[in-house]
GROMACS .gro file of C-alpha atoms in nm:
model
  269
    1UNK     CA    1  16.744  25.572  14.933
    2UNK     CA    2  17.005  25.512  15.177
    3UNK     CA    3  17.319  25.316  15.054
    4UNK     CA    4  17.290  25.015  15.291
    5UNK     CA    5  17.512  24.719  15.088
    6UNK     CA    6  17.836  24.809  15.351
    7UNK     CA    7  17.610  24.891  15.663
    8UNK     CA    8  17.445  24.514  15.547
    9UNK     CA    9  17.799  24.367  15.457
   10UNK     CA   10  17.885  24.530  15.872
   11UNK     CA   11  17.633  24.346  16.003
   12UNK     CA   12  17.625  24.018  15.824
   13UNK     CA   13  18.007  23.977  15.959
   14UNK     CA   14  17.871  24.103  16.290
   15UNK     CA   15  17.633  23.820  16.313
   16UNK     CA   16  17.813  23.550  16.206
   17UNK     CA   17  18.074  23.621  16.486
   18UNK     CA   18  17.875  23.676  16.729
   19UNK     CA   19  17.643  23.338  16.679
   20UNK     CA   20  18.005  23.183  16.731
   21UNK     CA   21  18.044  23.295  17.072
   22UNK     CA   22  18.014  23.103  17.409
   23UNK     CA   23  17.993  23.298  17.702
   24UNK     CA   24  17.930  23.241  18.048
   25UNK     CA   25  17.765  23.495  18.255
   26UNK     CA   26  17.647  23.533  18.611
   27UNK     CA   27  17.566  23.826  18.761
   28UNK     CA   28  17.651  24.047  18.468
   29UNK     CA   29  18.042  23.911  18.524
   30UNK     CA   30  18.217  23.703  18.225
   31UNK     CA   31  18.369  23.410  18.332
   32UNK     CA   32  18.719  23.348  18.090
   33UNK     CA   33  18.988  23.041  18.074
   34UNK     CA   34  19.158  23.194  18.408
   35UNK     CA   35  19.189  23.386  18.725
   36UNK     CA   36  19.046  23.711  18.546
   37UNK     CA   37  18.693  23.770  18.559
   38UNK     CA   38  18.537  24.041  18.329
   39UNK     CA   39  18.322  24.306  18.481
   40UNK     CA   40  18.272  24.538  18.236
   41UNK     CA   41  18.211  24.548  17.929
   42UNK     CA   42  18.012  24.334  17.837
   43UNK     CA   43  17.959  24.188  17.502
   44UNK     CA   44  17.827  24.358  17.165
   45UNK     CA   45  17.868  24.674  17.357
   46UNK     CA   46  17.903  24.994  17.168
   47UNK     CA   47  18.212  25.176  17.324
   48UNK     CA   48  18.319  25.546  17.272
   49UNK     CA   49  18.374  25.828  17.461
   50UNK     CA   50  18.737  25.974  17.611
   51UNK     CA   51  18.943  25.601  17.691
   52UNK     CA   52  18.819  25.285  17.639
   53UNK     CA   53  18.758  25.101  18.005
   54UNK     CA   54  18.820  24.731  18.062
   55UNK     CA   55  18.740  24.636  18.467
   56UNK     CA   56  18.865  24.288  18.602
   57UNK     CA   57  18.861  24.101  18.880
   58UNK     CA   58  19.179  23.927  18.929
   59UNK     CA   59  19.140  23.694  19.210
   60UNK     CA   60  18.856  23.521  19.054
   61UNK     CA   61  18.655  23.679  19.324
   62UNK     CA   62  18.816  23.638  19.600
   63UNK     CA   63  18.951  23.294  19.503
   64UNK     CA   64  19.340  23.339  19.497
   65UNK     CA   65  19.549  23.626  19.663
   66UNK     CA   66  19.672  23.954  19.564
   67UNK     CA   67  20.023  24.006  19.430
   68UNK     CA   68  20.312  23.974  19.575
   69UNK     CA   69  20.298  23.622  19.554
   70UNK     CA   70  20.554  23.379  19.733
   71UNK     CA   71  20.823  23.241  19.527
   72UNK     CA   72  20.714  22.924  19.614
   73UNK     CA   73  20.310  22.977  19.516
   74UNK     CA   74  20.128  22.707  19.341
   75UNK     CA   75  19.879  22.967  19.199
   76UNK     CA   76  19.978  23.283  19.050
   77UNK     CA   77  19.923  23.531  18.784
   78UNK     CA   78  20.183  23.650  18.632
   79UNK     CA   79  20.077  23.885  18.391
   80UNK     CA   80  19.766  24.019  18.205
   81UNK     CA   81  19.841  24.185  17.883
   82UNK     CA   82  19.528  24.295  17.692
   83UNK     CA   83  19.465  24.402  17.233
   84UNK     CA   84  19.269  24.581  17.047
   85UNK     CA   85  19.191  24.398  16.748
   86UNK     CA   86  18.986  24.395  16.406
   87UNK     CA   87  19.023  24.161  16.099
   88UNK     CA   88  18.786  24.411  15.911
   89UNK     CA   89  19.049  24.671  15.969
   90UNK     CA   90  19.381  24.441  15.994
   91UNK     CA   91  19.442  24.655  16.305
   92UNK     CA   92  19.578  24.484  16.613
   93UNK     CA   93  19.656  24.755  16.938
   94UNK     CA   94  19.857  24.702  17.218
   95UNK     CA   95  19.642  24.847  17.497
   96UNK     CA   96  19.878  24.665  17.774
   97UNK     CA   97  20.183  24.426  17.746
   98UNK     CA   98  20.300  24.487  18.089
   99UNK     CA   99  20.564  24.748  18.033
  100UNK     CA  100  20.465  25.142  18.037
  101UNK     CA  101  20.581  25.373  17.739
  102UNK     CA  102  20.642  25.722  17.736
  103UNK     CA  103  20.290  25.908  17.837
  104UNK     CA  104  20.112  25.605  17.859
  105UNK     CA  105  20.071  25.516  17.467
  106UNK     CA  106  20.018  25.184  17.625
  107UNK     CA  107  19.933  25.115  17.975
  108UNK     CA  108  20.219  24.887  18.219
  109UNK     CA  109  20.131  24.599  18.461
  110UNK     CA  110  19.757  24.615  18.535
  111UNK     CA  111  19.821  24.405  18.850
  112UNK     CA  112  19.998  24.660  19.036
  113UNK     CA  113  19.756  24.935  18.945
  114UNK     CA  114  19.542  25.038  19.213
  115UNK     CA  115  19.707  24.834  19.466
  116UNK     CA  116  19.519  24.629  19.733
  117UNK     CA  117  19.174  24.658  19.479
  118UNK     CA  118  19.053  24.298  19.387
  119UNK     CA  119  18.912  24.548  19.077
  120UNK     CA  120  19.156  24.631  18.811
  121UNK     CA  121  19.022  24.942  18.572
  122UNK     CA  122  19.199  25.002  18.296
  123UNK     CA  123  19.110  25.310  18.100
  124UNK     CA  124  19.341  25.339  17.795
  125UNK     CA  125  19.287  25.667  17.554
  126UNK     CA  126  19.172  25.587  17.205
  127UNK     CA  127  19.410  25.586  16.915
  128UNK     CA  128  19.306  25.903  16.682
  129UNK     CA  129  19.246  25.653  16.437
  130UNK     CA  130  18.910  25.539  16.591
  131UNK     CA  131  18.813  25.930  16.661
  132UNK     CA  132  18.459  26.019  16.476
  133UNK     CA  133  18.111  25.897  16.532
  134UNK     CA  134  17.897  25.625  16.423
  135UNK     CA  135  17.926  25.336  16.214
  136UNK     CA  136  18.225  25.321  15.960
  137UNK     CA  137  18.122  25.506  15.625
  138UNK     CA  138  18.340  25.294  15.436
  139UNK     CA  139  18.541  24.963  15.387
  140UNK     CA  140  18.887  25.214  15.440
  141UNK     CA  141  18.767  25.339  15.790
  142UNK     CA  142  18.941  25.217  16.076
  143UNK     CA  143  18.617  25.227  16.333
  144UNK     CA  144  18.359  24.963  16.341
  145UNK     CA  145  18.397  24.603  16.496
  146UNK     CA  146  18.691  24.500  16.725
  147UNK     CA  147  18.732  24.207  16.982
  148UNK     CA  148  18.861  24.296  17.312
  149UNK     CA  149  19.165  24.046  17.381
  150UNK     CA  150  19.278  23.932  17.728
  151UNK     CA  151  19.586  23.739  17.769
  152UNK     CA  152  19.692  23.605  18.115
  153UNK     CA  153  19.968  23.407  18.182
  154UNK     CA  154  19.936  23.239  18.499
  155UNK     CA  155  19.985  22.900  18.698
  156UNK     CA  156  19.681  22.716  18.838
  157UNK     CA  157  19.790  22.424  19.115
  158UNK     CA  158  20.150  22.385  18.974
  159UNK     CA  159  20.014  22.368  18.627
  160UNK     CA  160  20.145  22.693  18.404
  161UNK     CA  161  19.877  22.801  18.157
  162UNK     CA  162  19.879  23.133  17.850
  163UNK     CA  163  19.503  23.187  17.770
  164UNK     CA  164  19.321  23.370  17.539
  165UNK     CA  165  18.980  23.547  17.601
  166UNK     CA  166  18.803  23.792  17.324
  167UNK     CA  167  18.523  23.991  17.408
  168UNK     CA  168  18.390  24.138  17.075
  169UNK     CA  169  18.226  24.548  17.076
  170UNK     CA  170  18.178  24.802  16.813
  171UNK     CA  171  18.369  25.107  16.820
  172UNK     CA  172  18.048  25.315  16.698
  173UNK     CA  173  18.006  25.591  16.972
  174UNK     CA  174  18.149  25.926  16.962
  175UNK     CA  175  18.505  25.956  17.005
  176UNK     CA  176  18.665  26.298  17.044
  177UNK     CA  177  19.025  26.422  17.024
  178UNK     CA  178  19.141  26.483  17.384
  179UNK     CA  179  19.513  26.528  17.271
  180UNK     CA  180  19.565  26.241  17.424
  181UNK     CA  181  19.518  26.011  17.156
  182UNK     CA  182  19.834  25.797  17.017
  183UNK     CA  183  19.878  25.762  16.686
  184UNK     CA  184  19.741  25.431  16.537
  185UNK     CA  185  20.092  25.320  16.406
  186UNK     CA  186  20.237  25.382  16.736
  187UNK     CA  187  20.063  25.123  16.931
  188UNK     CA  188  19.954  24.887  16.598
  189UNK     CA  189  20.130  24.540  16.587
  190UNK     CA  190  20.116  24.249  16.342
  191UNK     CA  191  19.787  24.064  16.316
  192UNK     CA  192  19.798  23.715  16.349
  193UNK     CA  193  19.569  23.454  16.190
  194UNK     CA  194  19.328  23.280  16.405
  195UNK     CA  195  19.574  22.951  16.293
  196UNK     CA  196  19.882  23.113  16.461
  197UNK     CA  197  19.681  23.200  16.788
  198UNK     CA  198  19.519  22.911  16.823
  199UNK     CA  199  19.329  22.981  17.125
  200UNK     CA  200  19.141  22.672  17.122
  201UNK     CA  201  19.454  22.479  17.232
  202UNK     CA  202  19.547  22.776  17.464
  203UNK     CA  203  19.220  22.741  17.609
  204UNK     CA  204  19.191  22.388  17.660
  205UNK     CA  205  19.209  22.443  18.035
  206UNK     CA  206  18.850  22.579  18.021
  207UNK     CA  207  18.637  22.861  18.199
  208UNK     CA  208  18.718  22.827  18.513
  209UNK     CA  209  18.525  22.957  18.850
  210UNK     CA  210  18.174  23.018  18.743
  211UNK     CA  211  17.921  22.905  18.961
  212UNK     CA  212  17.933  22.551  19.026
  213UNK     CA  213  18.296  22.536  18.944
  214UNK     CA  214  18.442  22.309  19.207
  215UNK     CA  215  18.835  22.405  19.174
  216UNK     CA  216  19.020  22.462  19.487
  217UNK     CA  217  19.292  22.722  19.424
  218UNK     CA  218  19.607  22.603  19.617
  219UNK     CA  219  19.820  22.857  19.741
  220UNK     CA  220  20.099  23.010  20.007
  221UNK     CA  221  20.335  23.295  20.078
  222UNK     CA  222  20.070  23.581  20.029
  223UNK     CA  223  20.239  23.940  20.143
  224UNK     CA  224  19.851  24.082  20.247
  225UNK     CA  225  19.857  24.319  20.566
  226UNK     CA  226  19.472  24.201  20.642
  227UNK     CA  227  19.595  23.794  20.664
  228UNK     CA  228  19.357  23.655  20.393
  229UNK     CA  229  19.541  23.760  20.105
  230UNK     CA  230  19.227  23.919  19.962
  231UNK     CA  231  19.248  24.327  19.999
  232UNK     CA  232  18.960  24.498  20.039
  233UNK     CA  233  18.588  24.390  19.901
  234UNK     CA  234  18.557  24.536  19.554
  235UNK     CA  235  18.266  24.824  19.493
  236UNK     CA  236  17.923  24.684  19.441
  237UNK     CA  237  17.850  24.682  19.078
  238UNK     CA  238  17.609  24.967  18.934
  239UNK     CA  239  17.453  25.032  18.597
  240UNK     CA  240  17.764  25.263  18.465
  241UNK     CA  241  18.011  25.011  18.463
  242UNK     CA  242  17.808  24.747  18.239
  243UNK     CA  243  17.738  24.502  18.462
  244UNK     CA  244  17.407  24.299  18.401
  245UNK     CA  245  17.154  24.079  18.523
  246UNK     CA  246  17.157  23.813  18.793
  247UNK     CA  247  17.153  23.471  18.610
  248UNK     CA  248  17.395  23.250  18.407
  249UNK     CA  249  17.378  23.266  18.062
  250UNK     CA  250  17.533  23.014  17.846
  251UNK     CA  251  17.550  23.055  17.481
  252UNK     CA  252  17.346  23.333  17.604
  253UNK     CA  253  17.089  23.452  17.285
  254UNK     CA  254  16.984  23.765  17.522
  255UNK     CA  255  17.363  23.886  17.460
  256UNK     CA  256  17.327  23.798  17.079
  257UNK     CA  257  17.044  24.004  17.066
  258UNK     CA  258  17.102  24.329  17.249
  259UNK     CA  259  17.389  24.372  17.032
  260UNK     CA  260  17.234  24.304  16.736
  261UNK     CA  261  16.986  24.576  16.792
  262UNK     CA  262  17.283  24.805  16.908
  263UNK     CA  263  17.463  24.790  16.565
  264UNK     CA  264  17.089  24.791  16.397
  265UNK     CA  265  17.059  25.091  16.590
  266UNK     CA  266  17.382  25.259  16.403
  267UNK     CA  267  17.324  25.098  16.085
  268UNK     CA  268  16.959  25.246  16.046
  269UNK     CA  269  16.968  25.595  16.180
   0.00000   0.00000   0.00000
């Protein structure tokens, strides 16, 4: 009979985190403490493949402008930066701070990638680390279940605000070596304790524009060509990029549950 007391031990922890969580959803988009808005992925998801792919909206739909903002702007953002992190594997991986290194080991500022998109896709290649397939076999591996981190750093009406945002997924799915893949140490940093980041106090300012969400988003001094400071419309959403259903979820137990069965799904085959 198949040893199941780490698979169980995987899940357990799985569980408990994820009953934690407090999302809300509309329209398969994430709403966070900021201008960001999360497309893809979306919670509990199993990721693998060649990079892993994070796609955000940045102008909380349409909401504030594009970069470059005027010096004078009440509303800005002034950076994303985005981790990797587990504390099952005491791994935490820079996946963006703003600033490029050599060959892309991490990625640099994610709001002047694909200029004039209101859809920021950042596809960063898997440290070789995470390469394998499936659930971790044992308590040394470095795969299994990681939280997604999103940073921003921005200033909402005059008010300047650093928020945190963790989306948590399993790195279960086949990952192959591309020879693109950084080593871990390269691109690992410290691990904090949840104490030290202390995201509830960074987060105090709250989701902000979900549905409903009232906030007018003052603002001048946008550089767009088109006048409205918004670039083009972003692509309409499709099945591949993990976008979801239509209505708002909070504490959302259909989330809880599709990724339950996802790591079941690992655990059991």
């Amino acid at each position: 009979m198949k040893n199941l007391s780490y698979p169980v031990s995987f899940l357990s922890l799985f569980i408990s985190r994820a009953i934690a969580l407090n999302f809300t959803i509309a329209g398969g988009q994430i709403f966070t403490p900021g201008f960001a808005i999360l497309d893809a992925p979306q919670p509990g998801t199993p990721l693998g493949g060649d990079t892993i792919e994070v796609a955000l909206d940045v102008t909380a739909n349409g909401k504030l402008h594009l970069p470059p903002y005027g010096a004078d702007s009440p509303s800005r953002i002034n950076n994303i930066t985005i981790f990797l992190y587990s504390y099952d594997t005491g791994r935490n991986f820079t996946i963006t701070n703003g600033t490029a290194s050599t060959n892309n080991v991490s990625l640099g500022d994610i709001m002047q990638s694909e200029p004039g998109s209101t859809v920021k896709h950042v596809k960063w290649n898997w440290p070789d680390c995470l390469i394998g397939d499936g659930k971790p076999e044992n308590a040394d591996s470095d795969r299994g279940a990681y939280n997604i981190s999103i940073r921003q750093n921005f200033r909402l009406n005059g008010e300047d605000h650093y928020t945190i945002f963790d989306v948590p997924i399993s790195v279960t799915n086949k990952i192959d070596f591309t020879g693109n893949n950084p080593p871990c140490d390269s691109v690992n940093n410290p691990l904090l304790t949840p104490q030290e980041i202390d995201a509830e106090s960074a987060n105090s300012v709250g989701v902000l524009f979900a549905p409903g969400d009232a906030t007018v988003v003052q603002q001048s001094g946008s550089a767009d060509n088109d006048g409205d400071g918004l670039g083009p419309p972003k692509p309409e959403a499709n099945p591949g990029e993990g976008l979801g259903g239509a209505n708002t979820l909070e504490r959302t137990s259909a989330v809880l549950w599709i990724s339950l069965l996802s790591v079941i799904y690992f655990i059991m085959r």
